[in-house]
GROMACS .gro file of N, CA, C and O in nm:
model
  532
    1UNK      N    1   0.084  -0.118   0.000
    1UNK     CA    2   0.000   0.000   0.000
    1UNK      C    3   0.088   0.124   0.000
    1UNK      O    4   0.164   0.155   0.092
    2UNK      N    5   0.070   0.189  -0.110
    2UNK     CA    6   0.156   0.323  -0.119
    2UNK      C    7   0.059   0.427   0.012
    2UNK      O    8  -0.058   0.416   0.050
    3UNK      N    9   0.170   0.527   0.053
    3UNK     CA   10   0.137   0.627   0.148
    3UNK      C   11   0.174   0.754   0.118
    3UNK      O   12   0.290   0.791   0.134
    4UNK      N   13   0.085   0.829   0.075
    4UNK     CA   14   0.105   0.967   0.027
    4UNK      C   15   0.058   1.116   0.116
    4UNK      O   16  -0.051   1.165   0.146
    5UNK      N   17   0.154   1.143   0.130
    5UNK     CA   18   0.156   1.291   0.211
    5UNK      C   19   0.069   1.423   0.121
    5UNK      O   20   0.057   1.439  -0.001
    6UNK      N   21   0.026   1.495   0.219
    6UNK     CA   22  -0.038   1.601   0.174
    6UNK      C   23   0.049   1.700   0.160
    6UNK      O   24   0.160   1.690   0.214
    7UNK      N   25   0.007   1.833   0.072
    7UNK     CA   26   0.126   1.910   0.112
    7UNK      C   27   0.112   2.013   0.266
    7UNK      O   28   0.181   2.108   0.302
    8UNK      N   29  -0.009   1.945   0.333
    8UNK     CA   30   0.076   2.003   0.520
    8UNK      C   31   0.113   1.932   0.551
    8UNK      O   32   0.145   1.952   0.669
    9UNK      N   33   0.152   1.778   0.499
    9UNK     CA   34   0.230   1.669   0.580
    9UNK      C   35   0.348   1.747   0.536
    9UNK      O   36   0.406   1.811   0.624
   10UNK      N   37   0.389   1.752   0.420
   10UNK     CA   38   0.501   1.831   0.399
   10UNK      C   39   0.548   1.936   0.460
   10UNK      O   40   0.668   1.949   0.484
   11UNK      N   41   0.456   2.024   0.493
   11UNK     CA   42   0.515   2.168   0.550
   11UNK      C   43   0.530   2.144   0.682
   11UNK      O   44   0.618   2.212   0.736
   12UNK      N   45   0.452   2.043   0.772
   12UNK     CA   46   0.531   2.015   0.877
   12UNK      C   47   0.643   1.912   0.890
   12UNK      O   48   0.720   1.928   0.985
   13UNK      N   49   0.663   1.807   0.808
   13UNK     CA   50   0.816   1.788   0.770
   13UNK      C   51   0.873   1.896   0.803
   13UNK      O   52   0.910   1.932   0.914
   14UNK      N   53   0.882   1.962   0.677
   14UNK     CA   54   0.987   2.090   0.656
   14UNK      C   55   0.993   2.191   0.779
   14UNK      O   56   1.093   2.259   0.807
   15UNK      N   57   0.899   2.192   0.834
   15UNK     CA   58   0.879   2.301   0.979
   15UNK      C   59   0.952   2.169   1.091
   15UNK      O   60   1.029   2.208   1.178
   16UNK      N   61   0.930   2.063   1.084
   16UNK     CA   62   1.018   1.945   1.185
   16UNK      C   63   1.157   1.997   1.217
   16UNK      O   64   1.209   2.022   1.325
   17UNK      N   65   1.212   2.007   1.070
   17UNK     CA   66   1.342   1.958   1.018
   17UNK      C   67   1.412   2.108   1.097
   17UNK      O   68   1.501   2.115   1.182
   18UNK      N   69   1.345   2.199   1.040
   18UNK     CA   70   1.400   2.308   1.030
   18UNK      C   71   1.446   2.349   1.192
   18UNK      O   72   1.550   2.396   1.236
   19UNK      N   73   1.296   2.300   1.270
   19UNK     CA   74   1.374   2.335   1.444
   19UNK      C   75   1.440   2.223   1.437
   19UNK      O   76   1.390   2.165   1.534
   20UNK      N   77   1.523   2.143   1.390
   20UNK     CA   78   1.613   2.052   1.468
   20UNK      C   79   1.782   2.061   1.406
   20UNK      O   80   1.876   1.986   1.431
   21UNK      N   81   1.775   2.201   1.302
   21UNK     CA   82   1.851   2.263   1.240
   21UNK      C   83   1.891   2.410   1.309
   21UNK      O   84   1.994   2.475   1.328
   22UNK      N   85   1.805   2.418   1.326
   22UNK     CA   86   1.884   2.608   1.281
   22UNK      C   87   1.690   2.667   1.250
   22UNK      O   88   1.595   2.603   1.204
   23UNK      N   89   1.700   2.821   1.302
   23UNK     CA   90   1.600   2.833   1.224
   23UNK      C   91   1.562   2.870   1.069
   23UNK      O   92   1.455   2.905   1.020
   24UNK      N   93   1.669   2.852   1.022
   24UNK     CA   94   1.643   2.883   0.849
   24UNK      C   95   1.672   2.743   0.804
   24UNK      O   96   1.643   2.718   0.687
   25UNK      N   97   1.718   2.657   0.869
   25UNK     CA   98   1.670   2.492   0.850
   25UNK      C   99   1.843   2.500   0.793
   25UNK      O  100   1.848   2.381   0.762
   26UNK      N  101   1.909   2.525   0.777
   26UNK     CA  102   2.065   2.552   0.670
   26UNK      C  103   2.107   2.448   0.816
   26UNK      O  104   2.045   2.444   0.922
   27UNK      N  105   2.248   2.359   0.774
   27UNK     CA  106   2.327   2.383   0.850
   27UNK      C  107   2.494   2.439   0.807
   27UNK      O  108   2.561   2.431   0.704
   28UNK      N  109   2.517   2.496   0.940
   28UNK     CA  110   2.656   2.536   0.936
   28UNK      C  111   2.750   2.545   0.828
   28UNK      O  112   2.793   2.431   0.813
   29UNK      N  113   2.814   2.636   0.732
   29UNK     CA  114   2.928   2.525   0.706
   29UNK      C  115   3.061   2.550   0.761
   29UNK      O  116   3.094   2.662   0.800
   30UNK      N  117   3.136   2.448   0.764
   30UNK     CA  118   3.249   2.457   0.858
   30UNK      C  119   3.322   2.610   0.807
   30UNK      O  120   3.297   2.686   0.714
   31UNK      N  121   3.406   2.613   0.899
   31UNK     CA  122   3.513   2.732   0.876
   31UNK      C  123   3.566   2.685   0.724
   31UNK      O  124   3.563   2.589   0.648
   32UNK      N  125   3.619   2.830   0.733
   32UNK     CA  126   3.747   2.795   0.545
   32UNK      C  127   3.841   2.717   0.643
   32UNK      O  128   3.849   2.713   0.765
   33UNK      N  129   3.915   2.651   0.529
   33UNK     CA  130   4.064   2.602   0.574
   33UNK      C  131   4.179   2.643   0.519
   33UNK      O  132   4.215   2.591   0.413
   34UNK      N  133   4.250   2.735   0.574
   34UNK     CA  134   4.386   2.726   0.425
   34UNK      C  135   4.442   2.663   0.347
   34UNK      O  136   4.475   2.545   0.358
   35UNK      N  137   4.456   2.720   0.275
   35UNK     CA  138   4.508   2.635   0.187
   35UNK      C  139   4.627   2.679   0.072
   35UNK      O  140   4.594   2.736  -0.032
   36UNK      N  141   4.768   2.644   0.103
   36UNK     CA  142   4.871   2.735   0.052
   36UNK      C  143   4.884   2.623  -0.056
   36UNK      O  144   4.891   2.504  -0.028
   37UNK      N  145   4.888   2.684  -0.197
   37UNK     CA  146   4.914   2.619  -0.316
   37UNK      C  147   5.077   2.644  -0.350
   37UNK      O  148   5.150   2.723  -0.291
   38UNK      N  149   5.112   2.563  -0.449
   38UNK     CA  150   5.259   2.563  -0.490
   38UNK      C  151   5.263   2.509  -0.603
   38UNK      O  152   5.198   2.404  -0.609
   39UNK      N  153   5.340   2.559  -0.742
   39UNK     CA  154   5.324   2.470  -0.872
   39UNK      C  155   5.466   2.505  -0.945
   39UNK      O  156   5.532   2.608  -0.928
   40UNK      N  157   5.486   2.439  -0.997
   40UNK     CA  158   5.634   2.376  -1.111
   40UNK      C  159   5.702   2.368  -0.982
   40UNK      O  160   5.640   2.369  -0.875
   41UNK      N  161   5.854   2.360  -0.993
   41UNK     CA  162   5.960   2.323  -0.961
   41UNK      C  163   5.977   2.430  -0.809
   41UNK      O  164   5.986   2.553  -0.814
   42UNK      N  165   5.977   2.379  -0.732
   42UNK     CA  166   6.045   2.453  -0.592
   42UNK      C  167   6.175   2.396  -0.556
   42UNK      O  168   6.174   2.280  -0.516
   43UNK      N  169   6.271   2.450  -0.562
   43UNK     CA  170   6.349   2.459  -0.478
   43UNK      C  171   6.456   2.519  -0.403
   43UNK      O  172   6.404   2.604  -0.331
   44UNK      N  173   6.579   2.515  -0.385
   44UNK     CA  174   6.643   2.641  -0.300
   44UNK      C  175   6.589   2.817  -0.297
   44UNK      O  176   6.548   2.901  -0.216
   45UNK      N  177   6.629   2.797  -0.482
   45UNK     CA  178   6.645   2.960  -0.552
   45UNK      C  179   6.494   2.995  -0.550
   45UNK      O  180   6.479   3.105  -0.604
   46UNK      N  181   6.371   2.939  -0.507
   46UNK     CA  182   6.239   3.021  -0.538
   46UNK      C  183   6.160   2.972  -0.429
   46UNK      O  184   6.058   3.038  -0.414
   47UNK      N  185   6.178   2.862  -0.335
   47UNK     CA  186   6.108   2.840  -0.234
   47UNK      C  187   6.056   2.917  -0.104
   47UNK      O  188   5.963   2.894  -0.025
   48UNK      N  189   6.163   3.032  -0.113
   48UNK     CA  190   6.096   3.135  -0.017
   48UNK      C  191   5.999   3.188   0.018
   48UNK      O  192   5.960   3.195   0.134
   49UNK      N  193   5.925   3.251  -0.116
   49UNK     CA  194   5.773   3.242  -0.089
   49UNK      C  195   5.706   3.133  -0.006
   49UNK      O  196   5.637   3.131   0.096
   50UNK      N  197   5.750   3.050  -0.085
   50UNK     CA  198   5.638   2.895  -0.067
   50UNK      C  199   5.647   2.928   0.119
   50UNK      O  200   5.550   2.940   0.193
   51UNK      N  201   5.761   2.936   0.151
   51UNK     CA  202   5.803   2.882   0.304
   51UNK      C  203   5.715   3.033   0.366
   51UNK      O  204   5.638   3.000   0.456
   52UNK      N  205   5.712   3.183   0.337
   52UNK     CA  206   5.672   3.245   0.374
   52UNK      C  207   5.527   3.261   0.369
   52UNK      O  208   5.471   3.322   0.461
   53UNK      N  209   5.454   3.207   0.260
   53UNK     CA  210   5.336   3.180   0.247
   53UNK      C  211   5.291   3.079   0.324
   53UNK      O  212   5.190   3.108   0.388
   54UNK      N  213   5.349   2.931   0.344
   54UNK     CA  214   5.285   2.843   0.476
   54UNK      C  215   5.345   2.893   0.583
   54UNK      O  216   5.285   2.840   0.678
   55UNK      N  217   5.466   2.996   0.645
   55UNK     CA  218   5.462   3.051   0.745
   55UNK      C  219   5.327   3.112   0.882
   55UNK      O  220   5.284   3.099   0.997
   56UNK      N  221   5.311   3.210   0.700
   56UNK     CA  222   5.131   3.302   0.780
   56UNK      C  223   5.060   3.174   0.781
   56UNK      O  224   5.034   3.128   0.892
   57UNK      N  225   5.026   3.114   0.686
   57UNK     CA  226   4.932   3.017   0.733
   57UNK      C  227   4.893   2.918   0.869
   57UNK      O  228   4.794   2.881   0.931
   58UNK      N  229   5.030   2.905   0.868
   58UNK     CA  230   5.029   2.828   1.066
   58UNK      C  231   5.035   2.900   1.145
   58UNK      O  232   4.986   2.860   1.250
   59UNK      N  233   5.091   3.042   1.147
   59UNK     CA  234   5.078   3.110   1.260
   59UNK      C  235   4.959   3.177   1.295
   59UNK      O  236   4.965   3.254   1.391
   60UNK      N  237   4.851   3.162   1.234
   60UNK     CA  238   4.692   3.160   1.325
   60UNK      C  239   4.658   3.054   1.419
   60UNK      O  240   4.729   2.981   1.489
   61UNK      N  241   4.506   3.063   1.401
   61UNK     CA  242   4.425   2.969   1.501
   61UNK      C  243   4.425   2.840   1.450
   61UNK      O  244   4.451   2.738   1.513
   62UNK      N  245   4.379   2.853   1.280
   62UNK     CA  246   4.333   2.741   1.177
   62UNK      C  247   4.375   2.608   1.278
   62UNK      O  248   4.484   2.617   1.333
   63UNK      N  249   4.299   2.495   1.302
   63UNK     CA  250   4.322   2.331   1.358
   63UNK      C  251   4.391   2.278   1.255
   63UNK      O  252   4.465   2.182   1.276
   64UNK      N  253   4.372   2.345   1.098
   64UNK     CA  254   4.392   2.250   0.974
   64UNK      C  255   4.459   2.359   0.854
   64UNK      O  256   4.412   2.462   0.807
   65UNK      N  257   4.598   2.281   0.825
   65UNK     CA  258   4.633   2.380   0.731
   65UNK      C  259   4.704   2.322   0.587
   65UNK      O  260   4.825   2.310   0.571
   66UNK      N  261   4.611   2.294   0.497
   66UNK     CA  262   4.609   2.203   0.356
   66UNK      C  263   4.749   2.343   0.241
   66UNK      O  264   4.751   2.464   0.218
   67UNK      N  265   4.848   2.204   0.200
   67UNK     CA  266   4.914   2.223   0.108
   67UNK      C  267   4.899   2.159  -0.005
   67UNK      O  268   4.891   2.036  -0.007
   68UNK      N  269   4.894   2.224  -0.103
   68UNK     CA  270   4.843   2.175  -0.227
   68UNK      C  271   4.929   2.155  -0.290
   68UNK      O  272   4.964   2.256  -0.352
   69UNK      N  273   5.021   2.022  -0.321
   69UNK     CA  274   5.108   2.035  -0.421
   69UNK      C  275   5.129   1.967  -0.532
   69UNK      O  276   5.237   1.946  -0.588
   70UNK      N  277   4.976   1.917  -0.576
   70UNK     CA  278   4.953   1.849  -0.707
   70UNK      C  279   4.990   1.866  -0.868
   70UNK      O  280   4.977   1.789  -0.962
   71UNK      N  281   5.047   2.016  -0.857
   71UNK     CA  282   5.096   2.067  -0.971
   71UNK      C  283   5.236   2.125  -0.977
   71UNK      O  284   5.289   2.185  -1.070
   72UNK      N  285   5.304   2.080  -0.812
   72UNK     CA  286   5.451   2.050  -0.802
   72UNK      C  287   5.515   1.960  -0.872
   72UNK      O  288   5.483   1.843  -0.855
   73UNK      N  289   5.621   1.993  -0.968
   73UNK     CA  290   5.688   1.903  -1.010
   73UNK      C  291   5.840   1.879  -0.978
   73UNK      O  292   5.910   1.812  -1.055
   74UNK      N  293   5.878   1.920  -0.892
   74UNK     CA  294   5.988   1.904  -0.855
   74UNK      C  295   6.006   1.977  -0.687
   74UNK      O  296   5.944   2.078  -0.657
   75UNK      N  297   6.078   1.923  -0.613
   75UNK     CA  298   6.102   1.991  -0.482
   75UNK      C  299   6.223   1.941  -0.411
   75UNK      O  300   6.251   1.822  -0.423
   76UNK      N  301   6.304   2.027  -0.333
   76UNK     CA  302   6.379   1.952  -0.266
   76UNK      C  303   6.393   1.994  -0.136
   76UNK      O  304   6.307   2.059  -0.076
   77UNK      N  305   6.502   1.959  -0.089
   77UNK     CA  306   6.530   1.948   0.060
   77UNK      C  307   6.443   2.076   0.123
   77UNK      O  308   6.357   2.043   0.205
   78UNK      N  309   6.457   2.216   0.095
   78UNK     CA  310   6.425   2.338   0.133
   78UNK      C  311   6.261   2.379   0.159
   78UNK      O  312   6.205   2.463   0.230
   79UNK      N  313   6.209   2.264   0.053
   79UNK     CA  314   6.094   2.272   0.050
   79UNK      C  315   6.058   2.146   0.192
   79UNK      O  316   6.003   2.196   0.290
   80UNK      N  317   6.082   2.025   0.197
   80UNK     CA  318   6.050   1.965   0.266
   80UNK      C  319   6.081   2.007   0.441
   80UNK      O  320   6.016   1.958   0.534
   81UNK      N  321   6.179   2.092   0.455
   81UNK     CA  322   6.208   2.175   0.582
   81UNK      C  323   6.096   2.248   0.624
   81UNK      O  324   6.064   2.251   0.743
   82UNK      N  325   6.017   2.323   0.515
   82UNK     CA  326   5.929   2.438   0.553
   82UNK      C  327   5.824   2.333   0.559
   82UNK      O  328   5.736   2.381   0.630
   83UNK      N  329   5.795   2.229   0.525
   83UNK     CA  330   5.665   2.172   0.546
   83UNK      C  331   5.664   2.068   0.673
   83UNK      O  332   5.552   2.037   0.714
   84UNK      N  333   5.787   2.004   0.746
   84UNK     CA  334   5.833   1.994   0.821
   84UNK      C  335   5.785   2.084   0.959
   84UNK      O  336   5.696   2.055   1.039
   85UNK      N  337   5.900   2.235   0.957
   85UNK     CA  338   5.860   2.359   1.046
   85UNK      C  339   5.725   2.354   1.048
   85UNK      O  340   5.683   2.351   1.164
   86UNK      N  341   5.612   2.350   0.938
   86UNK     CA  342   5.466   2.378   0.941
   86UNK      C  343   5.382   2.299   1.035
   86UNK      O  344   5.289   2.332   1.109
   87UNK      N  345   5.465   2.144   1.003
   87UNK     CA  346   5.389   2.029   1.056
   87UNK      C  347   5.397   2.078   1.187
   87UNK      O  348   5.295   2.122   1.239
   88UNK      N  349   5.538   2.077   1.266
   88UNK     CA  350   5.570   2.077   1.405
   88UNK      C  351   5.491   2.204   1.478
   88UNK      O  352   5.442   2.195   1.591
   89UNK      N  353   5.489   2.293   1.416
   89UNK     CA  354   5.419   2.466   1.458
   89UNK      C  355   5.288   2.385   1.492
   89UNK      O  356   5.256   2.365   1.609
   90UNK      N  357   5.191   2.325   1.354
   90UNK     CA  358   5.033   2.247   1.360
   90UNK      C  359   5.052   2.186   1.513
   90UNK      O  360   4.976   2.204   1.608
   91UNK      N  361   5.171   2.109   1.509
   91UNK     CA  362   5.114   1.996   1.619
   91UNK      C  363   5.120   2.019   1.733
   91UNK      O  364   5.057   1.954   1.816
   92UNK      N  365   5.207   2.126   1.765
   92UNK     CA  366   5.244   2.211   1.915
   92UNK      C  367   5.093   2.229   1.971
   92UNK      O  368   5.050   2.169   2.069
   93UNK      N  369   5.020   2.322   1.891
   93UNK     CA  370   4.873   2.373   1.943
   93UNK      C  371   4.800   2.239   1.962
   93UNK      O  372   4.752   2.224   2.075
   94UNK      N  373   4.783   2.147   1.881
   94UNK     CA  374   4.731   2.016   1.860
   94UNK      C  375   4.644   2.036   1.714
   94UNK      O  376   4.546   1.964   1.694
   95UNK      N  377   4.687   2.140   1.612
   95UNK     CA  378   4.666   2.135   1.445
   95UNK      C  379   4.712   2.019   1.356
   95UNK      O  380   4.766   1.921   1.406
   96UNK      N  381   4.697   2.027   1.262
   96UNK     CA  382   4.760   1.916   1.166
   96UNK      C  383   4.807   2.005   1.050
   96UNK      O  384   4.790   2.127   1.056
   97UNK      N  385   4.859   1.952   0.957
   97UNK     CA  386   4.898   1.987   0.848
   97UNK      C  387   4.858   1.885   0.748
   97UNK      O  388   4.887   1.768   0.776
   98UNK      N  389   4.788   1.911   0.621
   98UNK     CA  390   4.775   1.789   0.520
   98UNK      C  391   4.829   1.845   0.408
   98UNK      O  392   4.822   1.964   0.379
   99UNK      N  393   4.903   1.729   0.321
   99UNK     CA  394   4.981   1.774   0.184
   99UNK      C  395   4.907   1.715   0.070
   99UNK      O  396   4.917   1.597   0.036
  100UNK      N  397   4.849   1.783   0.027
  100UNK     CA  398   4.725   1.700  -0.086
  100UNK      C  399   4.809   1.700  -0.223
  100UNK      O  400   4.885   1.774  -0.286
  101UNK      N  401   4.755   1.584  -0.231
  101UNK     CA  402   4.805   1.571  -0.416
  101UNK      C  403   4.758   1.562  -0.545
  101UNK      O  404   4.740   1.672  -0.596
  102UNK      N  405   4.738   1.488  -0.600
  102UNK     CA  406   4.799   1.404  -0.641
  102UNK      C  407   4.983   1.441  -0.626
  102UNK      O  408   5.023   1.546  -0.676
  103UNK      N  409   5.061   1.365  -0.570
  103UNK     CA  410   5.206   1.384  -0.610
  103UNK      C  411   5.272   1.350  -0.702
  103UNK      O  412   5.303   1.232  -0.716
  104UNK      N  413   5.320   1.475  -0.815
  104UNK     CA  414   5.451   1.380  -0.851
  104UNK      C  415   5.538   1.296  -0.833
  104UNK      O  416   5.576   1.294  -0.716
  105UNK      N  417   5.590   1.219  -0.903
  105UNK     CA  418   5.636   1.101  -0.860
  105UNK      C  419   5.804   1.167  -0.836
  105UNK      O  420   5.877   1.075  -0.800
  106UNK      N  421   5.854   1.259  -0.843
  106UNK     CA  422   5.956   1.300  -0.792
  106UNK      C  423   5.950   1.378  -0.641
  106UNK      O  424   6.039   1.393  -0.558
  107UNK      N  425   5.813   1.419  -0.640
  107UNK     CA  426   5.768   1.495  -0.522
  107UNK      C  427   5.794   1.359  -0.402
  107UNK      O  428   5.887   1.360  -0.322
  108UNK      N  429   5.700   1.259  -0.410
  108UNK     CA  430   5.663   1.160  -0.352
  108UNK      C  431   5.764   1.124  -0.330
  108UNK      O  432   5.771   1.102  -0.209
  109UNK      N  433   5.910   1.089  -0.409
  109UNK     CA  434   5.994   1.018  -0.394
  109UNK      C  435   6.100   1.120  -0.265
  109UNK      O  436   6.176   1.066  -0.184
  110UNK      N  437   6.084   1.228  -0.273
  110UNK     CA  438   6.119   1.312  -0.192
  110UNK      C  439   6.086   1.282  -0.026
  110UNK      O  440   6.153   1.291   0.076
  111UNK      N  441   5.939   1.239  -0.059
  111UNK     CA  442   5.889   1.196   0.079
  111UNK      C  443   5.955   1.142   0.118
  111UNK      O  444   6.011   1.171   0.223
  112UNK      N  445   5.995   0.969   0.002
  112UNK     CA  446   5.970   0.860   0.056
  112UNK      C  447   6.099   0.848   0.127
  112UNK      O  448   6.116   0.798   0.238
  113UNK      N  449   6.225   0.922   0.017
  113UNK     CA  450   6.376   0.894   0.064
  113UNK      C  451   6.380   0.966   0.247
  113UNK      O  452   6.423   0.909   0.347
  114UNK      N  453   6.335   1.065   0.240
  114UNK     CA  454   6.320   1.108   0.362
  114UNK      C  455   6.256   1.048   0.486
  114UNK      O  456   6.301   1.080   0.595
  115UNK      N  457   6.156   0.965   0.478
  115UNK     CA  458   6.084   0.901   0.570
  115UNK      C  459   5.998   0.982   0.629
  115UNK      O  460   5.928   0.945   0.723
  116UNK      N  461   5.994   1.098   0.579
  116UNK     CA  462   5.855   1.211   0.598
  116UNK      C  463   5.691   1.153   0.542
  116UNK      O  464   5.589   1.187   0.600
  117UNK      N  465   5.690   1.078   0.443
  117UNK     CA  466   5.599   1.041   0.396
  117UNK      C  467   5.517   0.923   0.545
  117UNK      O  468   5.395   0.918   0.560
  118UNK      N  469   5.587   0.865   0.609
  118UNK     CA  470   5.538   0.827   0.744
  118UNK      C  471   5.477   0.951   0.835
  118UNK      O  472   5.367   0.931   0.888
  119UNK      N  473   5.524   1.045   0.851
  119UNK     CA  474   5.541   1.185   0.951
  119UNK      C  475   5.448   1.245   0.888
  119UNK      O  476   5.339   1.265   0.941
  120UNK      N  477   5.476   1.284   0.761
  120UNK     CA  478   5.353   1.374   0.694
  120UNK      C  479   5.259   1.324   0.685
  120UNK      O  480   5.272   1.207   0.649
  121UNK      N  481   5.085   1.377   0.711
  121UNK     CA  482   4.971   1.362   0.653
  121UNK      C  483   4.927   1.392   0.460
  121UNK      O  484   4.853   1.477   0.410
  122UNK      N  485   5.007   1.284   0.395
  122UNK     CA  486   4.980   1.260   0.265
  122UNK      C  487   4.831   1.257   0.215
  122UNK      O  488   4.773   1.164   0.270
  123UNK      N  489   4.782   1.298   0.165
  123UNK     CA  490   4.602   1.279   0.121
  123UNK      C  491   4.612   1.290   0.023
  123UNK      O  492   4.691   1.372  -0.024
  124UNK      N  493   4.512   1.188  -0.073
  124UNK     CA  494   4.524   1.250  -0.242
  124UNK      C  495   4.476   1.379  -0.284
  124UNK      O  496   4.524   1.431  -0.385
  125UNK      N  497   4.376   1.442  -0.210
  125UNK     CA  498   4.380   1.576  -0.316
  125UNK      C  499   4.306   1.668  -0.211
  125UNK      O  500   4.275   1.629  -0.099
  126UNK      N  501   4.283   1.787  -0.256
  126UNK     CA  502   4.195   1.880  -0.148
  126UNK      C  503   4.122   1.856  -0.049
  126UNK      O  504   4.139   1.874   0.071
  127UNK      N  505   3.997   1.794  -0.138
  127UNK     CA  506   3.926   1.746  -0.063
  127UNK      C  507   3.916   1.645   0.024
  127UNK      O  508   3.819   1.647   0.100
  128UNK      N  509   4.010   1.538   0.032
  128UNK     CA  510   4.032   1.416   0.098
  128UNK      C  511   4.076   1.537   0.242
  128UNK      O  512   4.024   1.543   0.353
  129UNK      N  513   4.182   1.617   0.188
  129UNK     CA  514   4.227   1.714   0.357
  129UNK      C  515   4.141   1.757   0.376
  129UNK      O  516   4.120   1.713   0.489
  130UNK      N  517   4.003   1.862   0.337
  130UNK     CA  518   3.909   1.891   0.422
  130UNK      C  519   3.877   1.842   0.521
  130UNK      O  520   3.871   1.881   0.637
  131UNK      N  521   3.840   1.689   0.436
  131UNK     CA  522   3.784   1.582   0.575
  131UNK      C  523   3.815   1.581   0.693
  131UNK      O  524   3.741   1.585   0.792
  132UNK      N  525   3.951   1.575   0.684
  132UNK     CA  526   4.041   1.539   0.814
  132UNK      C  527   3.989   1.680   0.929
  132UNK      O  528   3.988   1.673   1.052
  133UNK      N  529   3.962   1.759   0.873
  133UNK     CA  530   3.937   1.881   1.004
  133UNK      C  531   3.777   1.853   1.065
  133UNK      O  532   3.733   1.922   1.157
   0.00000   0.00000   0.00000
């Protein structure tokens, strides 16, 4: 037997829902998260930015602070220091840091020789780090 609502079954649905929401029935959406991007080749001679740009980023409140480096193609030691410094700054307060990717496979390998790729919060892409906050 099908069961069909009227439309005041509906409007008190919708009047239900709405006090067990918010009164405009919306909920929340979370805070922004930062999110410091980085693309082609970082390393010694141009990484400064990069490091001064996730600098400001950890030194707020943010719990969660997403690096984007899916369109990194190269990085080295200088770069992995500043994301390093970032992590440790995150974890002092009790923040995180996530490094979204997809990674290059020279990026990654950067991780891996380092054993940062254990230490770091690796995620495949933006949105996988949202989650985590």
């Amino acid at each position: 037997m099908e069961q069909s609502t009227s439309p005041n079954d509906e409007h008190a649905a919708r009047r239900t829902d709405r006090g067990a929401s918010g009164t405009d029935g919306s909920v929340p959406s979370p805070a922004p998260v930062p999110v410091v991007t980085a693309t082609g080749d970082l390393d010694w001679d141009n990484s400064e930015d990069f490091a001064e740009r996730l600098q400001r980023a950890t030194s707020g409140d943010d719990p969660l602070v997403i690096v984007e480096l899916a369109t990194v193609t190269f990085a080295d030691s200088s770069v992995l220091h500043a994301l390093l410094t970032a992590h440790r700054t995150l974890e002092k307060r009790g923040g995180r840091l996530a490094i979204a990717g997809p990674l290059s496979p020279s990026v990654f390998r950067l991780f891996e020789i380092s054993r940062a790729d254990g230490y770091l919060n690796l995620v495949d892409d933006v949105e996988a780090a949202r989650r985590l906050s």
